[in-house]
PDB file of C-alpha atoms in Angstrom:
ATOM      1  CA  MET A   1      17.985   2.380 -29.104  1.00 93.00           C
ATOM      2  CA  THR A   2      16.458  -0.520 -27.063  1.00 97.00           C
ATOM      3  CA  PHE A   3      12.877  -1.580 -26.283  1.00 98.00           C
ATOM      4  CA  VAL A   4      11.027  -2.919 -23.731  1.00 98.00           C
ATOM      5  CA  LEU A   5       7.976  -5.912 -23.745  1.00 98.00           C
ATOM      6  CA  LEU A   6       6.103  -5.645 -20.270  1.00 98.00           C
ATOM      7  CA  ILE A   7       4.678  -8.897 -19.422  1.00 98.00           C
ATOM      8  CA  ARG A   8       2.291  -9.016 -16.046  1.00 98.00           C
ATOM      9  CA  LEU A   9       2.405 -12.393 -14.592  1.00 98.00           C
ATOM     10  CA  ALA A  10      -0.594 -13.058 -12.144  1.00 97.00           C
ATOM     11  CA  GLY A  11      -2.739 -16.165 -10.971  1.00 95.00           C
ATOM     12  CA  PRO A  12      -3.759 -17.665  -7.917  1.00 95.00           C
ATOM     13  CA  LEU A  13      -0.646 -20.343  -7.755  1.00 96.00           C
ATOM     14  CA  GLN A  14       2.886 -19.719  -9.343  1.00 96.00           C
ATOM     15  CA  SER A  15       5.629 -21.899  -8.756  1.00 94.00           C
ATOM     16  CA  TRP A  16       9.068 -21.006 -10.487  1.00 93.00           C
ATOM     17  CA  GLY A  17      11.280 -24.257  -9.853  1.00 82.00           C
ATOM     18  CA  ILE A  18      14.970 -23.696 -10.466  1.00 76.00           C
ATOM     19  CA  SER A  19      17.049 -25.988  -8.013  1.00 68.00           C
ATOM     20  CA  SER A  20      15.110 -28.993  -7.997  1.00 59.00           C
ATOM     21  CA  ARG A  21      13.422 -31.378 -10.684  1.00 60.00           C
ATOM     22  CA  PHE A  22      11.473 -34.610 -10.347  1.00 59.00           C
ATOM     23  CA  ALA A  23      12.719 -34.498  -6.801  1.00 65.00           C
ATOM     24  CA  ALA A  24      10.468 -35.167  -3.547  1.00 71.00           C
ATOM     25  CA  ARG A  25      10.754 -31.711  -2.701  1.00 74.00           C
ATOM     26  CA  ARG A  26      10.115 -29.699  -5.319  1.00 78.00           C
ATOM     27  CA  ASP A  27      10.655 -25.891  -4.557  1.00 82.00           C
ATOM     28  CA  SER A  28       9.535 -22.318  -6.189  1.00 87.00           C
ATOM     29  CA  HIS A  29      11.862 -19.588  -6.655  1.00 87.00           C
ATOM     30  CA  GLY A  30      10.401 -16.364  -5.062  1.00 91.00           C
ATOM     31  CA  ARG A  31      10.142 -14.718  -8.692  1.00 95.00           C
ATOM     32  CA  PRO A  32      10.011 -16.047 -12.172  1.00 97.00           C
ATOM     33  CA  THR A  33      12.956 -17.159 -13.754  1.00 96.00           C
ATOM     34  CA  LYS A  34      14.248 -16.318 -17.035  1.00 97.00           C
ATOM     35  CA  SER A  35      14.320 -19.752 -18.568  1.00 96.00           C
ATOM     36  CA  ALA A  36      10.333 -20.414 -17.845  1.00 96.00           C
ATOM     37  CA  VAL A  37       9.050 -17.111 -19.094  1.00 98.00           C
ATOM     38  CA  ILE A  38      11.202 -17.452 -22.456  1.00 98.00           C
ATOM     39  CA  GLY A  39       9.658 -20.840 -22.512  1.00 96.00           C
ATOM     40  CA  MET A  40       6.348 -19.576 -22.289  1.00 97.00           C
ATOM     41  CA  CYS A  41       6.809 -17.026 -25.065  1.00 98.00           C
ATOM     42  CA  ALA A  42       8.009 -19.755 -27.281  1.00 97.00           C
ATOM     43  CA  ALA A  43       4.894 -22.003 -26.400  1.00 97.00           C
ATOM     44  CA  ALA A  44       2.930 -18.866 -26.971  1.00 98.00           C
ATOM     45  CA  MET A  45       4.549 -18.534 -30.559  1.00 98.00           C
ATOM     46  CA  GLY A  46       4.275 -22.386 -31.607  1.00 97.00           C
ATOM     47  CA  LEU A  47       7.939 -22.828 -31.600  1.00 97.00           C
ATOM     48  CA  PRO A  48       9.313 -26.344 -31.242  1.00 95.00           C
ATOM     49  CA  ARG A  49      11.212 -27.726 -28.400  1.00 93.00           C
ATOM     50  CA  SER A  50      13.619 -29.001 -30.755  1.00 93.00           C
ATOM     51  CA  MET A  51      14.469 -25.312 -31.964  1.00 94.00           C
ATOM     52  CA  PRO A  52      18.503 -24.351 -31.571  1.00 93.00           C
ATOM     53  CA  LEU A  53      19.262 -21.029 -30.575  1.00 94.00           C
ATOM     54  CA  GLU A  54      21.615 -20.556 -33.959  1.00 93.00           C
ATOM     55  CA  GLU A  55      21.029 -21.717 -37.437  1.00 90.00           C
ATOM     56  CA  PRO A  56      23.547 -21.270 -40.477  1.00 88.00           C
ATOM     57  CA  GLU A  57      22.759 -18.034 -42.670  1.00 80.00           C
ATOM     58  CA  ASP A  58      22.982 -19.163 -46.221  1.00 73.00           C
ATOM     59  CA  SER A  59      24.985 -22.956 -46.137  1.00 70.00           C
ATOM     60  CA  PRO A  60      25.381 -25.534 -43.414  1.00 72.00           C
ATOM     61  CA  ALA A  61      28.876 -24.200 -43.365  1.00 70.00           C
ATOM     62  CA  GLY A  62      28.439 -20.475 -43.467  1.00 72.00           C
ATOM     63  CA  PRO A  63      28.026 -18.158 -40.331  1.00 83.00           C
ATOM     64  CA  MET A  64      25.303 -18.642 -37.882  1.00 87.00           C
ATOM     65  CA  LYS A  65      22.712 -16.411 -37.162  1.00 91.00           C
ATOM     66  CA  PRO A  66      20.224 -16.613 -33.924  1.00 93.00           C
ATOM     67  CA  THR A  67      16.600 -18.294 -34.818  1.00 96.00           C
ATOM     68  CA  VAL A  68      13.700 -16.590 -33.065  1.00 97.00           C
ATOM     69  CA  LEU A  69      14.359 -18.843 -30.054  1.00 97.00           C
ATOM     70  CA  GLY A  70      18.000 -17.414 -29.901  1.00 97.00           C
ATOM     71  CA  GLU A  71      15.973 -13.839 -30.423  1.00 97.00           C
ATOM     72  CA  LEU A  72      14.117 -14.672 -27.398  1.00 98.00           C
ATOM     73  CA  ALA A  73      17.104 -15.962 -25.085  1.00 97.00           C
ATOM     74  CA  ARG A  74      19.158 -13.286 -25.731  1.00 96.00           C
ATOM     75  CA  THR A  75      16.555 -10.819 -24.305  1.00 98.00           C
ATOM     76  CA  VAL A  76      17.649  -8.704 -21.578  1.00 98.00           C
ATOM     77  CA  PHE A  77      15.575  -9.810 -18.606  1.00 98.00           C
ATOM     78  CA  GLY A  78      14.211  -8.109 -15.397  1.00 98.00           C
ATOM     79  CA  VAL A  79      11.535  -8.731 -12.956  1.00 98.00           C
ATOM     80  CA  ARG A  80       9.440  -6.351 -10.688  1.00 98.00           C
ATOM     81  CA  ALA A  81       7.828  -7.942  -7.629  1.00 96.00           C
ATOM     82  CA  ASP A  82       4.485  -5.672  -7.408  1.00 95.00           C
ATOM     83  CA  HIS A  83       3.334  -8.246  -5.222  1.00 94.00           C
ATOM     84  CA  PRO A  84       5.501 -10.669  -3.914  1.00 94.00           C
ATOM     85  CA  GLY A  85       2.870 -13.252  -3.046  1.00 93.00           C
ATOM     86  CA  VAL A  86       3.032 -15.715  -0.020  1.00 94.00           C
ATOM     87  CA  LEU A  87       4.724 -18.845  -0.114  1.00 93.00           C
ATOM     88  CA  ILE A  88       2.493 -22.376   0.582  1.00 93.00           C
ATOM     89  CA  ARG A  89       3.135 -25.790   0.894  1.00 92.00           C
ATOM     90  CA  ASP A  90       1.433 -28.896  -0.731  1.00 90.00           C
ATOM     91  CA  TYR A  91       1.513 -31.906   0.995  1.00 88.00           C
ATOM     92  CA  HIS A  92       1.384 -34.302  -2.316  1.00 80.00           C
ATOM     93  CA  THR A  93       0.632 -38.351  -2.220  1.00 78.00           C
ATOM     94  CA  VAL A  94       0.750 -40.467  -5.324  1.00 71.00           C
ATOM     95  CA  GLY A  95      -0.216 -44.130  -5.708  1.00 67.00           C
ATOM     96  CA  ALA A  96       0.260 -47.179  -3.348  1.00 68.00           C
ATOM     97  CA  GLY A  97      -3.869 -47.735  -3.632  1.00 67.00           C
ATOM     98  CA  LYS A  98      -5.633 -50.207  -6.168  1.00 70.00           C
ATOM     99  CA  TYR A  99      -5.039 -49.658  -9.689  1.00 65.00           C
ATOM    100  CA  PRO A 100      -8.570 -49.908 -11.467  1.00 69.00           C
ATOM    101  CA  LEU A 101      -8.558 -51.517 -14.542  1.00 72.00           C
ATOM    102  CA  ARG A 102     -10.000 -50.524 -17.712  1.00 70.00           C
ATOM    103  CA  PRO A 103     -10.757 -52.629 -20.804  1.00 73.00           C
ATOM    104  CA  ARG A 104      -7.611 -50.621 -22.503  1.00 72.00           C
ATOM    105  CA  ASP A 105      -5.308 -51.964 -19.821  1.00 70.00           C
ATOM    106  CA  LEU A 106      -5.819 -55.455 -20.653  1.00 71.00           C
ATOM    107  CA  ILE A 107      -5.798 -54.938 -24.186  1.00 72.00           C
ATOM    108  CA  VAL A 108      -2.687 -53.287 -24.244  1.00 72.00           C
ATOM    109  CA  ASP A 109      -0.727 -54.880 -21.444  1.00 73.00           C
ATOM    110  CA  HIS A 110      -0.830 -58.526 -21.276  1.00 74.00           C
ATOM    111  CA  ARG A 111       1.163 -58.492 -17.841  1.00 75.00           C
ATOM    112  CA  ARG A 112      -1.884 -56.739 -16.051  1.00 73.00           C
ATOM    113  CA  ALA A 113      -4.392 -59.232 -18.384  1.00 75.00           C
ATOM    114  CA  ALA A 114      -2.612 -62.300 -16.720  1.00 77.00           C
ATOM    115  CA  ALA A 115      -2.554 -61.147 -13.435  1.00 75.00           C
ATOM    116  CA  VAL A 116      -6.425 -61.051 -13.566  1.00 73.00           C
ATOM    117  CA  SER A 117      -6.921 -63.895 -15.797  1.00 73.00           C
ATOM    118  CA  ALA A 118      -8.356 -66.471 -13.123  1.00 66.00           C
ATOM    119  CA  SER A 119     -10.866 -64.020 -12.282  1.00 65.00           C
ATOM    120  CA  LEU A 120     -11.643 -62.595 -15.703  1.00 59.00           C
ATOM    121  CA  ASP A 121     -14.819 -62.869 -17.523  1.00 54.00           C
ATOM    122  CA  THR A 122     -14.230 -63.264 -21.055  1.00 48.00           C
ATOM    123  CA  GLY A 123     -17.422 -62.820 -21.735  1.00 44.00           C
ATOM    124  CA  THR A 124     -20.021 -59.837 -21.202  1.00 47.00           C
ATOM    125  CA  GLY A 125     -20.681 -60.509 -17.360  1.00 51.00           C
ATOM    126  CA  ASP A 126     -20.465 -58.293 -14.579  1.00 55.00           C
ATOM    127  CA  ARG A 127     -17.007 -58.650 -13.882  1.00 53.00           C
ATOM    128  CA  PHE A 128     -15.675 -57.002 -16.902  1.00 53.00           C
ATOM    129  CA  GLY A 129     -14.650 -53.614 -16.142  1.00 55.00           C
ATOM    130  CA  GLN A 130     -14.393 -53.796 -12.600  1.00 66.00           C
ATOM    131  CA  LEU A 131     -11.146 -55.488 -11.909  1.00 71.00           C
ATOM    132  CA  SER A 132      -8.215 -53.799 -10.062  1.00 73.00           C
ATOM    133  CA  LEU A 133      -4.665 -54.720  -9.004  1.00 72.00           C
ATOM    134  CA  ALA A 134      -3.291 -53.822  -5.748  1.00 70.00           C
ATOM    135  CA  GLU A 135       0.087 -52.089  -5.739  1.00 64.00           C
ATOM    136  CA  TRP A 136       0.134 -51.202  -9.356  1.00 64.00           C
ATOM    137  CA  TYR A 137      -1.266 -47.951  -9.068  1.00 63.00           C
ATOM    138  CA  GLY A 138       1.499 -45.017  -8.795  1.00 60.00           C
ATOM    139  CA  ALA A 139       4.199 -42.940 -10.497  1.00 60.00           C
ATOM    140  CA  PRO A 140       5.154 -45.332 -13.712  1.00 64.00           C
ATOM    141  CA  LYS A 141       9.042 -46.134 -13.627  1.00 67.00           C
ATOM    142  CA  LYS A 142      11.234 -47.555 -16.192  1.00 73.00           C
ATOM    143  CA  VAL A 143       8.697 -46.659 -19.135  1.00 74.00           C
ATOM    144  CA  ALA A 144       9.739 -48.548 -21.993  1.00 77.00           C
ATOM    145  CA  ALA A 145       7.582 -50.274 -25.623  1.00 80.00           C
ATOM    146  CA  ASP A 146       5.820 -53.518 -23.995  1.00 75.00           C
ATOM    147  CA  PRO A 147       7.562 -56.230 -26.635  1.00 76.00           C
ATOM    148  CA  VAL A 148       3.902 -58.004 -27.394  1.00 75.00           C
ATOM    149  CA  SER A 149       1.889 -54.525 -28.077  1.00 73.00           C
ATOM    150  CA  GLY A 150       4.242 -52.100 -28.364  1.00 77.00           C
ATOM    151  CA  VAL A 151       2.887 -49.479 -26.151  1.00 75.00           C
ATOM    152  CA  LEU A 152       4.810 -47.699 -23.811  1.00 76.00           C
ATOM    153  CA  VAL A 153       4.170 -49.246 -20.296  1.00 74.00           C
ATOM    154  CA  SER A 154       6.090 -49.234 -16.919  1.00 73.00           C
ATOM    155  CA  GLY A 155       8.756 -51.256 -16.198  1.00 71.00           C
ATOM    156  CA  GLU A 156       8.428 -52.250 -12.743  1.00 68.00           C
ATOM    157  CA  LEU A 157       4.674 -53.622 -12.083  1.00 64.00           C
ATOM    158  CA  THR A 158       4.674 -52.985  -7.997  1.00 65.00           C
ATOM    159  CA  ARG A 159       4.894 -49.506  -7.245  1.00 64.00           C
ATOM    160  CA  SER A 160       5.098 -47.846  -3.419  1.00 67.00           C
ATOM    161  CA  GLY A 161       3.275 -44.543  -2.747  1.00 71.00           C
ATOM    162  CA  LEU A 162       4.978 -41.330  -3.750  1.00 73.00           C
ATOM    163  CA  ILE A 163       5.279 -38.566  -1.406  1.00 81.00           C
ATOM    164  CA  THR A 164       6.371 -35.179  -2.385  1.00 82.00           C
ATOM    165  CA  GLU A 165       6.394 -31.609  -0.803  1.00 87.00           C
ATOM    166  CA  ARG A 166       5.255 -29.087  -3.372  1.00 88.00           C
ATOM    167  CA  TRP A 167       5.649 -25.133  -2.900  1.00 91.00           C
ATOM    168  CA  TYR A 168       3.951 -22.552  -4.200  1.00 94.00           C
ATOM    169  CA  LEU A 169       3.745 -18.681  -4.451  1.00 95.00           C
ATOM    170  CA  ALA A 170      -0.155 -17.532  -4.049  1.00 95.00           C
ATOM    171  CA  ASP A 171      -1.481 -14.406  -4.772  1.00 94.00           C
ATOM    172  CA  ALA A 172       1.731 -13.131  -6.381  1.00 95.00           C
ATOM    173  CA  THR A 173       1.855 -10.415  -9.194  1.00 96.00           C
ATOM    174  CA  PHE A 174       4.937  -9.798 -11.189  1.00 97.00           C
ATOM    175  CA  LEU A 175       6.238  -7.294 -13.513  1.00 98.00           C
ATOM    176  CA  VAL A 176       8.554  -8.423 -16.176  1.00 98.00           C
ATOM    177  CA  GLY A 177      10.625  -6.839 -18.623  1.00 98.00           C
ATOM    178  CA  LEU A 178      12.101  -8.464 -21.873  1.00 98.00           C
ATOM    179  CA  GLN A 179      14.835  -5.857 -23.523  1.00 98.00           C
ATOM    180  CA  HIS A 180      15.544  -5.807 -27.014  1.00 98.00           C
ATOM    181  CA  GLU A 181      16.680  -3.447 -29.695  1.00 97.00           C
ATOM    182  CA  ASP A 182      14.052  -4.674 -32.223  1.00 97.00           C
ATOM    183  CA  GLU A 183      10.779  -2.940 -31.422  1.00 98.00           C
ATOM    184  CA  GLU A 184       8.663  -5.322 -33.777  1.00 98.00           C
ATOM    185  CA  PHE A 185      10.241  -8.610 -32.345  1.00 98.00           C
ATOM    186  CA  LEU A 186       8.881  -7.607 -29.371  1.00 98.00           C
ATOM    187  CA  SER A 187       5.667  -6.570 -30.709  1.00 98.00           C
ATOM    188  CA  SER A 188       4.905 -10.247 -32.085  1.00 98.00           C
ATOM    189  CA  VAL A 189       6.099 -12.144 -28.581  1.00 98.00           C
ATOM    190  CA  GLY A 190       3.407  -9.647 -27.399  1.00 98.00           C
ATOM    191  CA  HIS A 191       0.655 -10.538 -29.311  1.00 98.00           C
ATOM    192  CA  ALA A 192       1.330 -14.201 -29.316  1.00 98.00           C
ATOM    193  CA  LEU A 193       0.901 -14.141 -25.471  1.00 98.00           C
ATOM    194  CA  GLU A 194      -2.352 -12.640 -25.939  1.00 97.00           C
ATOM    195  CA  HIS A 195      -3.387 -15.360 -29.172  1.00 97.00           C
ATOM    196  CA  PRO A 196      -1.066 -18.095 -28.011  1.00 97.00           C
ATOM    197  CA  GLN A 197      -0.582 -20.919 -29.922  1.00 97.00           C
ATOM    198  CA  ARG A 198      -0.260 -23.446 -27.274  1.00 96.00           C
ATOM    199  CA  LEU A 199      -1.081 -23.755 -23.621  1.00 95.00           C
ATOM    200  CA  LEU A 200       0.676 -20.988 -21.064  1.00 97.00           C
ATOM    201  CA  TRP A 201       1.352 -21.729 -17.302  1.00 96.00           C
ATOM    202  CA  LEU A 202       3.100 -19.929 -14.271  1.00 97.00           C
ATOM    203  CA  GLY A 203       6.051 -22.311 -14.078  1.00 93.00           C
ATOM    204  CA  ARG A 204       3.733 -25.314 -13.604  1.00 90.00           C
ATOM    205  CA  LYS A 205       0.794 -27.085 -15.619  1.00 90.00           C
ATOM    206  CA  SER A 206      -1.324 -26.975 -12.837  1.00 90.00           C
ATOM    207  CA  CYS A 207      -0.686 -22.793 -12.590  1.00 95.00           C
ATOM    208  CA  PRO A 208      -2.209 -21.149 -15.346  1.00 96.00           C
ATOM    209  CA  PRO A 209      -2.266 -17.331 -15.704  1.00 97.00           C
ATOM    210  CA  SER A 210      -4.958 -15.135 -15.315  1.00 95.00           C
ATOM    211  CA  GLY A 211      -6.140 -11.940 -17.450  1.00 94.00           C
ATOM    212  CA  THR A 212      -3.708  -9.679 -19.529  1.00 97.00           C
ATOM    213  CA  LEU A 213      -0.130 -10.937 -20.207  1.00 98.00           C
ATOM    214  CA  SER A 214       1.271  -8.311 -22.596  1.00 98.00           C
ATOM    215  CA  LEU A 215       1.271  -5.156 -21.625  1.00 97.00           C
ATOM    216  CA  GLY A 216       3.084  -3.356 -24.356  1.00 96.00           C
ATOM    217  CA  VAL A 217       6.461  -2.185 -25.695  1.00 98.00           C
ATOM    218  CA  PHE A 218       7.461   0.777 -24.523  1.00 97.00           C
ATOM    219  CA  PRO A 219      10.827   2.654 -25.326  1.00 97.00           C
ATOM    220  CA  GLY A 220      13.842   2.726 -23.104  1.00 97.00           C
ATOM    221  CA  ASP A 221      15.647   0.039 -20.967  1.00 97.00           C
ATOM    222  CA  LEU A 222      14.413  -2.043 -17.944  1.00 98.00           C
ATOM    223  CA  ALA A 223      15.170   0.305 -14.962  1.00 97.00           C
ATOM    224  CA  SER A 224      13.720   3.303 -16.856  1.00 96.00           C
ATOM    225  CA  ASN A 225      10.438   1.353 -17.741  1.00 96.00           C
ATOM    226  CA  PHE A 226      10.072  -0.193 -13.776  1.00 97.00           C
ATOM    227  CA  HIS A 227      10.642   3.545 -12.619  1.00 96.00           C
ATOM    228  CA  ASN A 228       7.923   4.787 -14.670  1.00 94.00           C
ATOM    229  CA  GLN A 229       5.183   2.590 -14.493  1.00 94.00           C
ATOM    230  CA  LYS A 230       2.656   2.049 -11.658  1.00 93.00           C
ATOM    231  CA  LEU A 231       2.649  -0.924  -9.669  1.00 94.00           C
ATOM    232  CA  LEU A 232       0.310  -3.539 -11.045  1.00 94.00           C
ATOM    233  CA  PRO A 233      -3.062  -4.119  -9.162  1.00 91.00           C
ATOM    234  CA  GLY A 234      -3.340  -6.844  -7.043  1.00 83.00           C
ATOM    235  CA  PRO A 235      -4.381  -8.477  -4.185  1.00 76.00           C
ATOM    236  CA  GLU A 236      -3.062  -6.381  -1.753  1.00 64.00           C
ATOM    237  CA  SER A 237      -3.525  -2.979  -3.910  1.00 58.00           C
ATOM    238  CA  ALA A 238      -6.804  -1.908  -1.262  1.00 51.00           C
ATOM    239  CA  GLY A 239      -4.152  -1.419   1.480  1.00 53.00           C
ATOM    240  CA  ARG A 240      -1.122  -0.860  -0.124  1.00 57.00           C
ATOM    241  CA  ARG A 241       0.552   2.598   0.127  1.00 56.00           C
ATOM    242  CA  GLU A 242       4.164   1.711  -0.909  1.00 64.00           C
ATOM    243  CA  SER A 243       5.994   3.647  -3.377  1.00 72.00           C
ATOM    244  CA  ARG A 244       8.677   1.222  -3.604  1.00 82.00           C
ATOM    245  CA  THR A 245       9.447  -2.135  -4.419  1.00 94.00           C
ATOM    246  CA  TRP A 246      12.111  -4.940  -5.111  1.00 96.00           C
ATOM    247  CA  ALA A 247      13.521  -5.559  -8.873  1.00 98.00           C
ATOM    248  CA  TRP A 248      15.802  -7.607 -10.378  1.00 98.00           C
ATOM    249  CA  PHE A 249      18.014  -6.788 -13.606  1.00 98.00           C
ATOM    250  CA  GLN A 250      20.369  -9.167 -15.712  1.00 98.00           C
ATOM    251  CA  VAL A 251      23.515  -7.300 -15.972  1.00 97.00           C
ATOM    252  CA  PRO A 252      27.036  -8.270 -17.370  1.00 96.00           C
ATOM    253  CA  PRO A 253      29.244 -10.620 -14.923  1.00 95.00           C
ATOM    254  CA  SER A 254      31.446  -7.681 -14.353  1.00 95.00           C
ATOM    255  CA  GLU A 255      28.859  -5.602 -12.872  1.00 95.00           C
ATOM    256  CA  GLN A 256      29.650  -4.925  -9.165  1.00 94.00           C
ATOM    257  CA  GLY A 257      27.445  -6.800  -7.064  1.00 93.00           C
ATOM    258  CA  ALA A 258      26.191  -9.187  -9.578  1.00 96.00           C
ATOM    259  CA  THR A 259      25.330 -12.756  -8.443  1.00 96.00           C
ATOM    260  CA  PRO A 260      25.174 -15.738 -10.793  1.00 96.00           C
ATOM    261  CA  VAL A 261      21.327 -17.527 -11.569  1.00 94.00           C
ATOM    262  CA  ARG A 262      21.839 -20.660 -13.526  1.00 93.00           C
ATOM    263  CA  ASP A 263      18.274 -19.861 -15.537  1.00 94.00           C
ATOM    264  CA  GLN A 264      19.756 -19.142 -18.857  1.00 96.00           C
ATOM    265  CA  PRO A 265      18.320 -21.162 -21.259  1.00 94.00           C
ATOM    266  CA  VAL A 266      20.159 -23.398 -24.069  1.00 94.00           C
ATOM    267  CA  SER A 267      17.845 -25.695 -25.062  1.00 93.00           C
ATOM    268  CA  PHE A 268      14.198 -26.999 -24.231  1.00 92.00           C
ATOM    269  CA  SER A 269      14.473 -30.525 -25.625  1.00 88.00           C
ATOM    270  CA  SER A 270      12.130 -32.420 -23.670  1.00 80.00           C
ATOM    271  CA  SER A 271      14.609 -35.170 -23.745  1.00 77.00           C
ATOM    272  CA  ASP A 272      17.430 -33.221 -22.513  1.00 82.00           C
ATOM    273  CA  PRO A 273      16.984 -29.652 -21.796  1.00 86.00           C
ATOM    274  CA  GLU A 274      19.924 -27.215 -20.918  1.00 91.00           C
ATOM    275  CA  HIS A 275      20.522 -23.975 -19.150  1.00 91.00           C
ATOM    276  CA  THR A 276      23.441 -22.060 -18.288  1.00 95.00           C
ATOM    277  CA  THR A 277      24.505 -18.996 -15.970  1.00 95.00           C
ATOM    278  CA  ARG A 278      23.654 -15.741 -16.452  1.00 97.00           C
ATOM    279  CA  TRP A 279      24.167 -12.663 -13.709  1.00 97.00           C
ATOM    280  CA  GLU A 280      21.506 -10.266 -11.894  1.00 97.00           C
ATOM    281  CA  ILE A 281      21.776  -7.582  -9.557  1.00 98.00           C
ATOM    282  CA  THR A 282      18.863  -6.371  -6.934  1.00 97.00           C
ATOM    283  CA  ARG A 283      17.470  -3.058  -6.581  1.00 96.00           C
ATOM    284  CA  ARG A 284      15.200  -1.332  -4.618  1.00 95.00           C
ATOM    285  CA  ILE A 285      13.006   0.755  -7.451  1.00 94.00           C
ATOM    286  CA  THR A 286      10.948   3.757  -6.513  1.00 94.00           C
ATOM    287  CA  ILE A 287       7.851   4.484  -8.508  1.00 94.00           C
ATOM    288  CA  ALA A 288       7.836   8.005 -10.100  1.00 93.00           C
ATOM    289  CA  PRO A 289       5.006  10.127  -8.910  1.00 90.00           C
ATOM    290  CA  GLY A 290       3.986  10.901 -12.370  1.00 88.00           C
ATOM    291  CA  ALA A 291       3.415   7.189 -13.033  1.00 90.00           C
ATOM    292  CA  ALA A 292       0.560   6.587 -14.926  1.00 81.00           C
ATOM    293  CA  GLU A 293      -2.262   4.304 -13.797  1.00 85.00           C
ATOM    294  CA  TRP A 294      -2.670   0.813 -15.911  1.00 90.00           C
ATOM    295  CA  GLN A 295      -5.564   0.651 -18.145  1.00 86.00           C
ATOM    296  CA  GLU A 296      -8.102  -2.158 -19.347  1.00 87.00           C
ATOM    297  CA  ILE A 297      -6.106  -4.994 -17.565  1.00 92.00           C
ATOM    298  CA  ILE A 298      -8.137  -7.991 -17.167  1.00 91.00           C
ATOM    299  CA  PRO A 299      -7.502  -8.980 -13.761  1.00 87.00           C
TER     300      PRO A 299
END
């Protein structure tokens, strides 16, 4: 028998990157990715980024068993788009202006101190704390330890403006399901989402989730739960009468009509994150006429 943890992902903005990474164009997938949702659950549970998916059961040479992160990664993933939201574009610029110098910058970065040494008042005059450097402001590149102070500094002193095009989903609400055989394990994940040990966000740090996250653990599979649960309330609820919506289900690669998605987490290491391919199908879900209304959801 299987169980499904249902998660509500809603907020003013969401952004689920799947192809761009630190690029000039930072896209957003049209729905939450598995790697992002598993990462959010891992953060809520306080798991370290360095945790592997498997560890030796008894001895280093013995059989391997899944870690908590491994159990999260092997859950069967599904998404129902209750309110798909609207794609919006943010024209974003960073840098190319003047770098306002703080006292700390003069202490830990000898290059900045040398650049303004001619005009630096070493006493307590009114110039201290009001200095700036042109073309030193922007995204740092080639960051390394300073040979004098040991503090991490940028290896490039002059920095041109960085222009990026960032995409977000506005006013979207998704019902996400994690299917697993262990009801108690799913309950612990749901509890962590409501009592997170670390900050949570919907894809990017600028997109915090709103209201209730964990909706509970239910018996059955993803398809039956998506069919038997009402659409979540959202910005369109007042005028929306539809009883059908799109959903995406993780399936074996042999399933007819399955398409690949590269968002199966392998490692969340900050220096070398890794993902592999999983397979999913798209279906139109008809909400059951007798589906119960959601109760006590904090919007």
